[in-house]
mmCIF file of C-alpha atoms in Angstrom:
data_model
loop_
_atom_site.group_PDB
_atom_site.id
_atom_site.type_symbol
_atom_site.label_atom_id
_atom_site.label_comp_id
_atom_site.label_asym_id
_atom_site.label_seq_id
_atom_site.Cartn_x
_atom_site.Cartn_y
_atom_site.Cartn_z
ATOM 1 C CA UNK A 1 164.801 134.516 46.059
ATOM 2 C CA UNK A 2 161.372 135.920 45.237
ATOM 3 C CA UNK A 3 159.777 132.566 46.073
ATOM 4 C CA UNK A 4 161.454 132.513 49.495
ATOM 5 C CA UNK A 5 160.411 136.106 50.155
ATOM 6 C CA UNK A 6 156.795 135.254 49.282
ATOM 7 C CA UNK A 7 156.891 132.214 51.567
ATOM 8 C CA UNK A 8 158.256 134.273 54.475
ATOM 9 C CA UNK A 9 155.569 136.892 53.879
ATOM 10 C CA UNK A 10 152.864 134.217 53.961
ATOM 11 C CA UNK A 11 154.242 132.790 57.232
ATOM 12 C CA UNK A 12 154.351 136.285 58.718
ATOM 13 C CA UNK A 13 150.715 136.971 57.766
ATOM 14 C CA UNK A 14 149.626 133.660 59.310
ATOM 15 C CA UNK A 15 151.549 134.181 62.529
ATOM 16 C CA UNK A 16 150.882 137.896 62.986
ATOM 17 C CA UNK A 17 147.301 137.664 64.355
ATOM 18 C CA UNK A 18 148.314 135.105 66.986
ATOM 19 C CA UNK A 19 151.402 137.126 67.976
ATOM 20 C CA UNK A 20 149.377 140.342 68.229
ATOM 21 C CA UNK A 21 146.647 138.717 70.329
ATOM 22 C CA UNK A 22 149.213 137.040 72.595
ATOM 23 C CA UNK A 23 151.053 140.326 73.070
ATOM 24 C CA UNK A 24 147.936 142.401 73.737
ATOM 25 C CA UNK A 25 146.137 139.946 76.040
ATOM 26 C CA UNK A 26 149.056 138.122 77.693
ATOM 27 C CA UNK A 27 152.389 139.941 77.542
ATOM 28 C CA UNK A 28 151.185 143.497 78.184
ATOM 29 C CA UNK A 29 148.796 142.546 81.060
ATOM 30 C CA UNK A 30 151.533 140.464 82.686
ATOM 31 C CA UNK A 31 153.992 143.346 82.510
ATOM 32 C CA UNK A 32 151.302 145.640 83.905
ATOM 33 C CA UNK A 33 150.750 143.301 86.876
ATOM 34 C CA UNK A 34 154.429 143.587 87.794
ATOM 35 C CA UNK A 35 154.335 147.344 87.295
ATOM 36 C CA UNK A 36 151.235 147.820 89.462
ATOM 37 C CA UNK A 37 152.724 145.648 92.211
ATOM 38 C CA UNK A 38 155.181 148.491 92.858
ATOM 39 C CA UNK A 39 152.415 150.988 93.621
ATOM 40 C CA UNK A 40 149.869 151.588 96.350
ATOM 41 C CA UNK A 41 146.407 152.295 94.990
ATOM 42 C CA UNK A 42 142.815 151.088 95.047
ATOM 43 C CA UNK A 43 141.177 149.175 92.206
ATOM 44 C CA UNK A 44 139.054 152.048 90.929
ATOM 45 C CA UNK A 45 141.197 155.055 91.815
ATOM 46 C CA UNK A 46 143.440 156.772 89.237
ATOM 47 C CA UNK A 47 145.840 158.000 91.933
ATOM 48 C CA UNK A 48 148.801 155.817 92.800
ATOM 49 C CA UNK A 49 151.841 156.069 95.037
ATOM 50 C CA UNK A 50 155.105 154.345 94.236
ATOM 51 C CA UNK A 51 156.150 152.101 97.139
ATOM 52 C CA UNK A 52 158.787 149.934 95.473
ATOM 53 C CA UNK A 53 159.055 146.473 96.962
ATOM 54 C CA UNK A 54 157.022 147.295 100.079
ATOM 55 C CA UNK A 55 154.080 145.221 98.854
ATOM 56 C CA UNK A 56 156.323 142.172 98.492
ATOM 57 C CA UNK A 57 157.882 142.752 101.907
ATOM 58 C CA UNK A 58 154.397 142.925 103.404
ATOM 59 C CA UNK A 59 153.465 139.608 101.760
ATOM 60 C CA UNK A 60 155.931 137.544 103.738
ATOM 61 C CA UNK A 61 154.636 139.026 107.001
ATOM 62 C CA UNK A 62 150.988 138.382 106.104
ATOM 63 C CA UNK A 63 149.815 135.230 107.914
ATOM 64 C CA UNK A 64 146.662 135.048 105.780
ATOM 65 C CA UNK A 65 148.680 135.068 102.547
ATOM 66 C CA UNK A 66 151.053 132.415 103.870
ATOM 67 C CA UNK A 67 148.063 130.239 104.774
ATOM 68 C CA UNK A 68 146.571 130.736 101.307
ATOM 69 C CA UNK A 69 149.849 129.684 99.684
ATOM 70 C CA UNK A 70 149.998 126.610 101.918
ATOM 71 C CA UNK A 71 146.479 125.682 100.791
ATOM 72 C CA UNK A 72 147.459 126.236 97.160
ATOM 73 C CA UNK A 73 150.516 123.988 97.466
ATOM 74 C CA UNK A 74 148.427 121.352 99.271
ATOM 75 C CA UNK A 75 145.904 121.297 96.419
ATOM 76 C CA UNK A 76 148.635 121.145 93.776
ATOM 77 C CA UNK A 77 150.394 118.195 95.416
ATOM 78 C CA UNK A 78 147.418 116.113 96.568
ATOM 79 C CA UNK A 79 145.089 116.727 93.609
ATOM 80 C CA UNK A 80 147.881 116.120 91.082
ATOM 81 C CA UNK A 81 149.087 112.861 92.619
ATOM 82 C CA UNK A 82 145.619 111.349 93.115
ATOM 83 C CA UNK A 83 144.224 112.554 89.782
ATOM 84 C CA UNK A 84 147.132 111.245 87.741
ATOM 85 C CA UNK A 85 147.217 107.980 89.660
ATOM 86 C CA UNK A 86 143.542 107.242 89.045
ATOM 87 C CA UNK A 87 143.636 108.545 85.457
ATOM 88 C CA UNK A 88 146.534 106.226 84.558
ATOM 89 C CA UNK A 89 144.994 103.186 86.252
ATOM 90 C CA UNK A 90 141.549 103.709 84.712
ATOM 91 C CA UNK A 91 143.087 104.358 81.289
ATOM 92 C CA UNK A 92 145.115 101.148 81.496
ATOM 93 C CA UNK A 93 142.091 99.105 82.559
ATOM 94 C CA UNK A 94 139.792 100.478 79.858
ATOM 95 C CA UNK A 95 142.494 100.144 77.184
ATOM 96 C CA UNK A 96 143.851 96.683 77.917
ATOM 97 C CA UNK A 97 141.062 94.800 79.641
ATOM 98 C CA UNK A 98 138.062 93.464 77.755
ATOM 99 C CA UNK A 99 135.235 95.191 79.597
ATOM 100 C CA UNK A 100 131.690 95.429 78.282
ATOM 101 C CA UNK A 101 130.537 98.975 77.658
ATOM 102 C CA UNK A 102 133.991 100.548 77.442
ATOM 103 C CA UNK A 103 132.663 103.494 75.443
ATOM 104 C CA UNK A 104 129.962 104.029 78.064
ATOM 105 C CA UNK A 105 132.566 104.254 80.827
ATOM 106 C CA UNK A 106 134.651 106.646 78.742
ATOM 107 C CA UNK A 107 131.683 108.982 78.358
ATOM 108 C CA UNK A 108 130.721 108.723 82.038
ATOM 109 C CA UNK A 109 134.256 109.559 83.181
ATOM 110 C CA UNK A 110 134.528 112.465 80.726
ATOM 111 C CA UNK A 111 131.182 114.116 81.585
ATOM 112 C CA UNK A 112 132.522 116.068 84.637
ATOM 113 C CA UNK A 113 135.039 117.794 82.380
ATOM 114 C CA UNK A 114 132.330 119.327 80.182
ATOM 115 C CA UNK A 115 130.427 120.714 83.171
ATOM 116 C CA UNK A 116 131.229 124.212 84.377
ATOM 117 C CA UNK A 117 132.896 124.697 87.734
ATOM 118 C CA UNK A 118 129.755 126.469 88.970
ATOM 119 C CA UNK A 119 127.615 123.409 88.202
ATOM 120 C CA UNK A 120 130.108 121.029 89.823
ATOM 121 C CA UNK A 121 130.338 123.283 92.877
ATOM 122 C CA UNK A 122 126.546 123.318 93.180
ATOM 123 C CA UNK A 123 126.431 119.516 92.928
ATOM 124 C CA UNK A 124 129.058 119.000 95.623
ATOM 125 C CA UNK A 125 127.591 121.704 97.841
ATOM 126 C CA UNK A 126 124.331 119.736 97.788
ATOM 127 C CA UNK A 127 126.227 116.509 98.501
ATOM 128 C CA UNK A 128 128.082 118.118 101.416
ATOM 129 C CA UNK A 129 125.002 119.756 102.955
ATOM 130 C CA UNK A 130 125.058 119.115 106.691
ATOM 131 C CA UNK A 131 121.359 118.405 107.173
ATOM 132 C CA UNK A 132 120.058 116.950 103.914
ATOM 133 C CA UNK A 133 123.240 116.212 101.975
ATOM 134 C CA UNK A 134 123.693 112.901 100.169
ATOM 135 C CA UNK A 135 126.970 112.116 101.916
ATOM 136 C CA UNK A 136 125.660 112.552 105.454
ATOM 137 C CA UNK A 137 122.476 110.660 104.584
ATOM 138 C CA UNK A 138 124.515 107.700 103.303
ATOM 139 C CA UNK A 139 126.676 107.710 106.418
ATOM 140 C CA UNK A 140 123.533 107.877 108.572
ATOM 141 C CA UNK A 141 122.110 104.910 106.683
ATOM 142 C CA UNK A 142 125.168 102.758 107.365
ATOM 143 C CA UNK A 143 125.727 103.883 110.943
ATOM 144 C CA UNK A 144 121.996 103.764 111.790
ATOM 145 C CA UNK A 145 122.212 107.076 113.577
ATOM 146 C CA UNK A 146 122.028 110.690 112.482
ATOM 147 C CA UNK A 147 125.337 111.934 111.036
ATOM 148 C CA UNK A 148 125.835 115.682 110.680
ATOM 149 C CA UNK A 149 129.450 116.163 109.608
ATOM 150 C CA UNK A 150 130.382 119.718 108.605
ATOM 151 C CA UNK A 151 132.046 118.849 105.294
ATOM 152 C CA UNK A 152 132.576 122.529 104.581
ATOM 153 C CA UNK A 153 133.707 123.346 108.111
ATOM 154 C CA UNK A 154 137.263 124.406 108.959
ATOM 155 C CA UNK A 155 138.509 120.851 109.544
ATOM 156 C CA UNK A 156 137.037 119.252 106.390
ATOM 157 C CA UNK A 157 136.744 122.035 103.833
ATOM 158 C CA UNK A 158 140.079 121.364 102.086
ATOM 159 C CA UNK A 159 139.314 117.647 101.832
ATOM 160 C CA UNK A 160 135.935 118.514 100.323
ATOM 161 C CA UNK A 161 137.571 120.775 97.741
ATOM 162 C CA UNK A 162 140.157 118.115 96.878
ATOM 163 C CA UNK A 163 137.451 115.509 96.204
ATOM 164 C CA UNK A 164 135.507 117.887 93.941
ATOM 165 C CA UNK A 165 138.602 118.888 91.961
ATOM 166 C CA UNK A 166 139.731 115.290 91.492
ATOM 167 C CA UNK A 167 136.266 114.234 90.303
ATOM 168 C CA UNK A 168 136.274 117.041 87.759
ATOM 169 C CA UNK A 169 139.720 116.301 86.291
ATOM 170 C CA UNK A 170 140.132 112.511 86.161
ATOM 171 C CA UNK A 171 138.100 111.877 83.010
ATOM 172 C CA UNK A 172 139.941 114.380 80.838
ATOM 173 C CA UNK A 173 143.392 112.996 81.560
ATOM 174 C CA UNK A 174 142.143 109.409 81.443
ATOM 175 C CA UNK A 175 140.969 109.950 77.853
ATOM 176 C CA UNK A 176 144.315 111.523 76.912
ATOM 177 C CA UNK A 177 146.246 108.569 78.335
ATOM 178 C CA UNK A 178 143.926 106.089 76.673
ATOM 179 C CA UNK A 179 144.794 107.638 73.307
ATOM 180 C CA UNK A 180 148.508 107.247 74.059
ATOM 181 C CA UNK A 181 148.159 103.686 75.348
ATOM 182 C CA UNK A 182 146.139 102.629 72.313
ATOM 183 C CA UNK A 183 149.157 103.361 70.097
ATOM 184 C CA UNK A 184 151.410 100.889 71.973
ATOM 185 C CA UNK A 185 151.809 97.678 69.901
ATOM 186 C CA UNK A 186 150.073 94.653 71.436
ATOM 187 C CA UNK A 187 153.082 92.557 70.435
ATOM 188 C CA UNK A 188 155.157 94.211 73.171
ATOM 189 C CA UNK A 189 152.732 93.011 75.831
ATOM 190 C CA UNK A 190 152.503 89.563 74.256
ATOM 191 C CA UNK A 191 156.282 89.098 74.201
ATOM 192 C CA UNK A 192 156.658 90.143 77.840
ATOM 193 C CA UNK A 193 153.772 87.849 78.811
ATOM 194 C CA UNK A 194 155.713 84.938 77.336
ATOM 195 C CA UNK A 195 158.640 85.955 79.532
ATOM 196 C CA UNK A 196 156.397 85.751 82.592
ATOM 197 C CA UNK A 197 155.698 89.463 83.175
ATOM 198 C CA UNK A 198 152.348 90.204 84.835
ATOM 199 C CA UNK A 199 149.976 93.105 84.266
ATOM 200 C CA UNK A 200 151.563 95.308 86.914
ATOM 201 C CA UNK A 201 155.081 94.696 85.618
ATOM 202 C CA UNK A 202 153.956 95.453 82.075
ATOM 203 C CA UNK A 203 152.315 98.669 83.252
ATOM 204 C CA UNK A 204 155.503 99.974 84.881
ATOM 205 C CA UNK A 205 157.997 98.554 82.376
ATOM 206 C CA UNK A 206 156.146 99.147 79.104
ATOM 207 C CA UNK A 207 153.121 101.411 79.431
ATOM 208 C CA UNK A 208 154.528 104.184 81.603
ATOM 209 C CA UNK A 209 157.890 104.539 79.791
ATOM 210 C CA UNK A 210 156.225 104.655 76.368
ATOM 211 C CA UNK A 211 153.693 107.333 77.305
ATOM 212 C CA UNK A 212 156.085 109.272 79.530
ATOM 213 C CA UNK A 213 156.312 112.232 77.135
ATOM 214 C CA UNK A 214 152.544 112.633 77.286
ATOM 215 C CA UNK A 215 152.553 112.310 81.085
ATOM 216 C CA UNK A 216 155.281 114.926 81.375
ATOM 217 C CA UNK A 217 153.403 117.405 79.179
ATOM 218 C CA UNK A 218 150.054 116.919 80.885
ATOM 219 C CA UNK A 219 151.655 117.088 84.325
ATOM 220 C CA UNK A 220 153.017 120.570 83.694
ATOM 221 C CA UNK A 221 149.720 121.684 82.190
ATOM 222 C CA UNK A 222 147.725 120.245 85.091
ATOM 223 C CA UNK A 223 149.822 121.882 87.796
ATOM 224 C CA UNK A 224 149.315 125.317 86.229
ATOM 225 C CA UNK A 225 145.602 124.723 85.648
ATOM 226 C CA UNK A 226 145.160 123.537 89.249
ATOM 227 C CA UNK A 227 146.206 126.969 90.498
ATOM 228 C CA UNK A 228 143.457 128.532 88.378
ATOM 229 C CA UNK A 229 140.858 125.830 89.080
ATOM 230 C CA UNK A 230 141.456 126.126 92.818
ATOM 231 C CA UNK A 231 140.396 129.774 92.644
ATOM 232 C CA UNK A 232 137.218 128.906 90.711
ATOM 233 C CA UNK A 233 136.215 126.104 93.095
ATOM 234 C CA UNK A 234 136.913 128.214 96.176
ATOM 235 C CA UNK A 235 135.007 131.172 94.741
ATOM 236 C CA UNK A 236 131.993 129.018 93.827
ATOM 237 C CA UNK A 237 131.920 126.669 96.841
ATOM 238 C CA UNK A 238 133.334 128.391 99.912
ATOM 239 C CA UNK A 239 134.372 131.988 99.106
ATOM 240 C CA UNK A 240 137.519 131.250 101.090
ATOM 241 C CA UNK A 241 135.667 130.356 104.292
ATOM 242 C CA UNK A 242 135.101 129.434 106.927
ATOM 243 C CA UNK A 243 137.496 131.904 108.583
ATOM 244 C CA UNK A 244 139.887 131.711 105.634
ATOM 245 C CA UNK A 245 140.384 127.946 105.993
ATOM 246 C CA UNK A 246 139.910 127.343 102.245
ATOM 247 C CA UNK A 247 141.531 130.542 100.975
ATOM 248 C CA UNK A 248 143.965 130.002 98.099
ATOM 249 C CA UNK A 249 146.483 132.430 96.639
ATOM 250 C CA UNK A 250 144.353 133.696 93.762
ATOM 251 C CA UNK A 251 141.172 134.063 95.824
ATOM 252 C CA UNK A 252 143.153 136.021 98.424
ATOM 253 C CA UNK A 253 144.590 138.160 95.627
ATOM 254 C CA UNK A 254 141.071 138.853 94.326
ATOM 255 C CA UNK A 255 139.824 139.910 97.754
ATOM 256 C CA UNK A 256 142.786 142.211 98.348
ATOM 257 C CA UNK A 257 142.580 143.823 94.923
ATOM 258 C CA UNK A 258 138.829 144.262 94.527
ATOM 259 C CA UNK A 259 137.303 143.982 98.002
ATOM 260 C CA UNK A 260 139.838 145.535 100.354
ATOM 261 C CA UNK A 261 140.858 148.280 97.906
ATOM 262 C CA UNK A 262 144.480 147.148 98.030
ATOM 263 C CA UNK A 263 144.971 146.803 94.283
ATOM 264 C CA UNK A 264 148.739 147.169 94.326
ATOM 265 C CA UNK A 265 149.017 144.583 97.089
ATOM 266 C CA UNK A 266 146.772 142.231 95.125
ATOM 267 C CA UNK A 267 148.958 142.666 92.050
ATOM 268 C CA UNK A 268 152.016 141.804 94.166
ATOM 269 C CA UNK A 269 150.299 138.545 95.094
ATOM 270 C CA UNK A 270 149.528 137.943 91.412
ATOM 271 C CA UNK A 271 153.148 138.590 90.446
ATOM 272 C CA UNK A 272 154.396 136.183 93.101
ATOM 273 C CA UNK A 273 151.925 133.494 91.986
ATOM 274 C CA UNK A 274 153.115 133.977 88.395
ATOM 275 C CA UNK A 275 156.755 133.506 89.404
ATOM 276 C CA UNK A 276 155.811 130.531 91.571
ATOM 277 C CA UNK A 277 153.952 128.906 88.651
ATOM 278 C CA UNK A 278 156.843 129.512 86.278
ATOM 279 C CA UNK A 279 159.413 128.129 88.730
ATOM 280 C CA UNK A 280 157.258 125.098 89.523
ATOM 281 C CA UNK A 281 156.796 124.317 85.820
ATOM 282 C CA UNK A 282 160.539 124.561 85.230
ATOM 283 C CA UNK A 283 161.207 122.306 88.229
ATOM 284 C CA UNK A 284 158.702 119.673 87.078
ATOM 285 C CA UNK A 285 160.160 119.700 83.562
ATOM 286 C CA UNK A 286 163.673 119.282 84.929
ATOM 287 C CA UNK A 287 162.741 116.483 87.337
ATOM 288 C CA UNK A 288 160.687 114.507 84.792
ATOM 289 C CA UNK A 289 163.133 114.901 81.909
ATOM 290 C CA UNK A 290 164.356 111.637 80.395
ATOM 291 C CA UNK A 291 165.285 110.190 77.034
ATOM 292 C CA UNK A 292 162.133 109.369 75.029
ATOM 293 C CA UNK A 293 161.627 105.690 74.224
ATOM 294 C CA UNK A 294 160.658 104.559 70.752
ATOM 295 C CA UNK A 295 159.167 101.335 69.467
#
């Protein structure tokens, strides 16, 4: 009995710091966001007026917020699909094919992940520059005439953000999938090869099912992180412009809370984004749920 009590005490002491930190820096701030969304106040004013659900009612009539949510959903869908597609294909190639300099390619693909968003945004801003940018210069070289595409204009700004976000994320998930694929026994591929299965068939019938648990976990993580990363890229590259064309939910929340002195309204946006993230994670987990395969 004493031994069990001592063991429980040790577990409590080990878990207590993490629980306290999580409560102080996650649970309490989240509750406070929901509480502040029910008030009308500015960011730096101590006075506040209770308005109930008026901030939420106002949200669904705000065309700028609706546009920012549409941009957020666009980034989540497009960036997730393309990033995971390329990450899986590159991981399969570098794991199964005998390519010289595999470690070199692994490092090259992973480098964008260790760069800060500010650095990546600066790199792509230089690439997208209308007059002297690398992209327009390359297009001018091939077309033999001056090309001056506004890559950060209203029509192209979301595409430009998508490319930058995909470039930043591919390497990280590729390395994770390579680790999972490396644990698959070679004998499984050899036996299916004898039965006449090609590389593509093996990829869909063996590789994907056996690393599905990893894909499912990283998919949920990536969707949530994309919401945060979208804010960072928009803040560093476009500031939501031009004319709000690249505004996303969190950048719009930031502007309302700290620029327009509508702190309560900004917190309502934050609360809605939190609920949206939670619901989307639950939906993805439900849709991707399947019995794990073992070998």
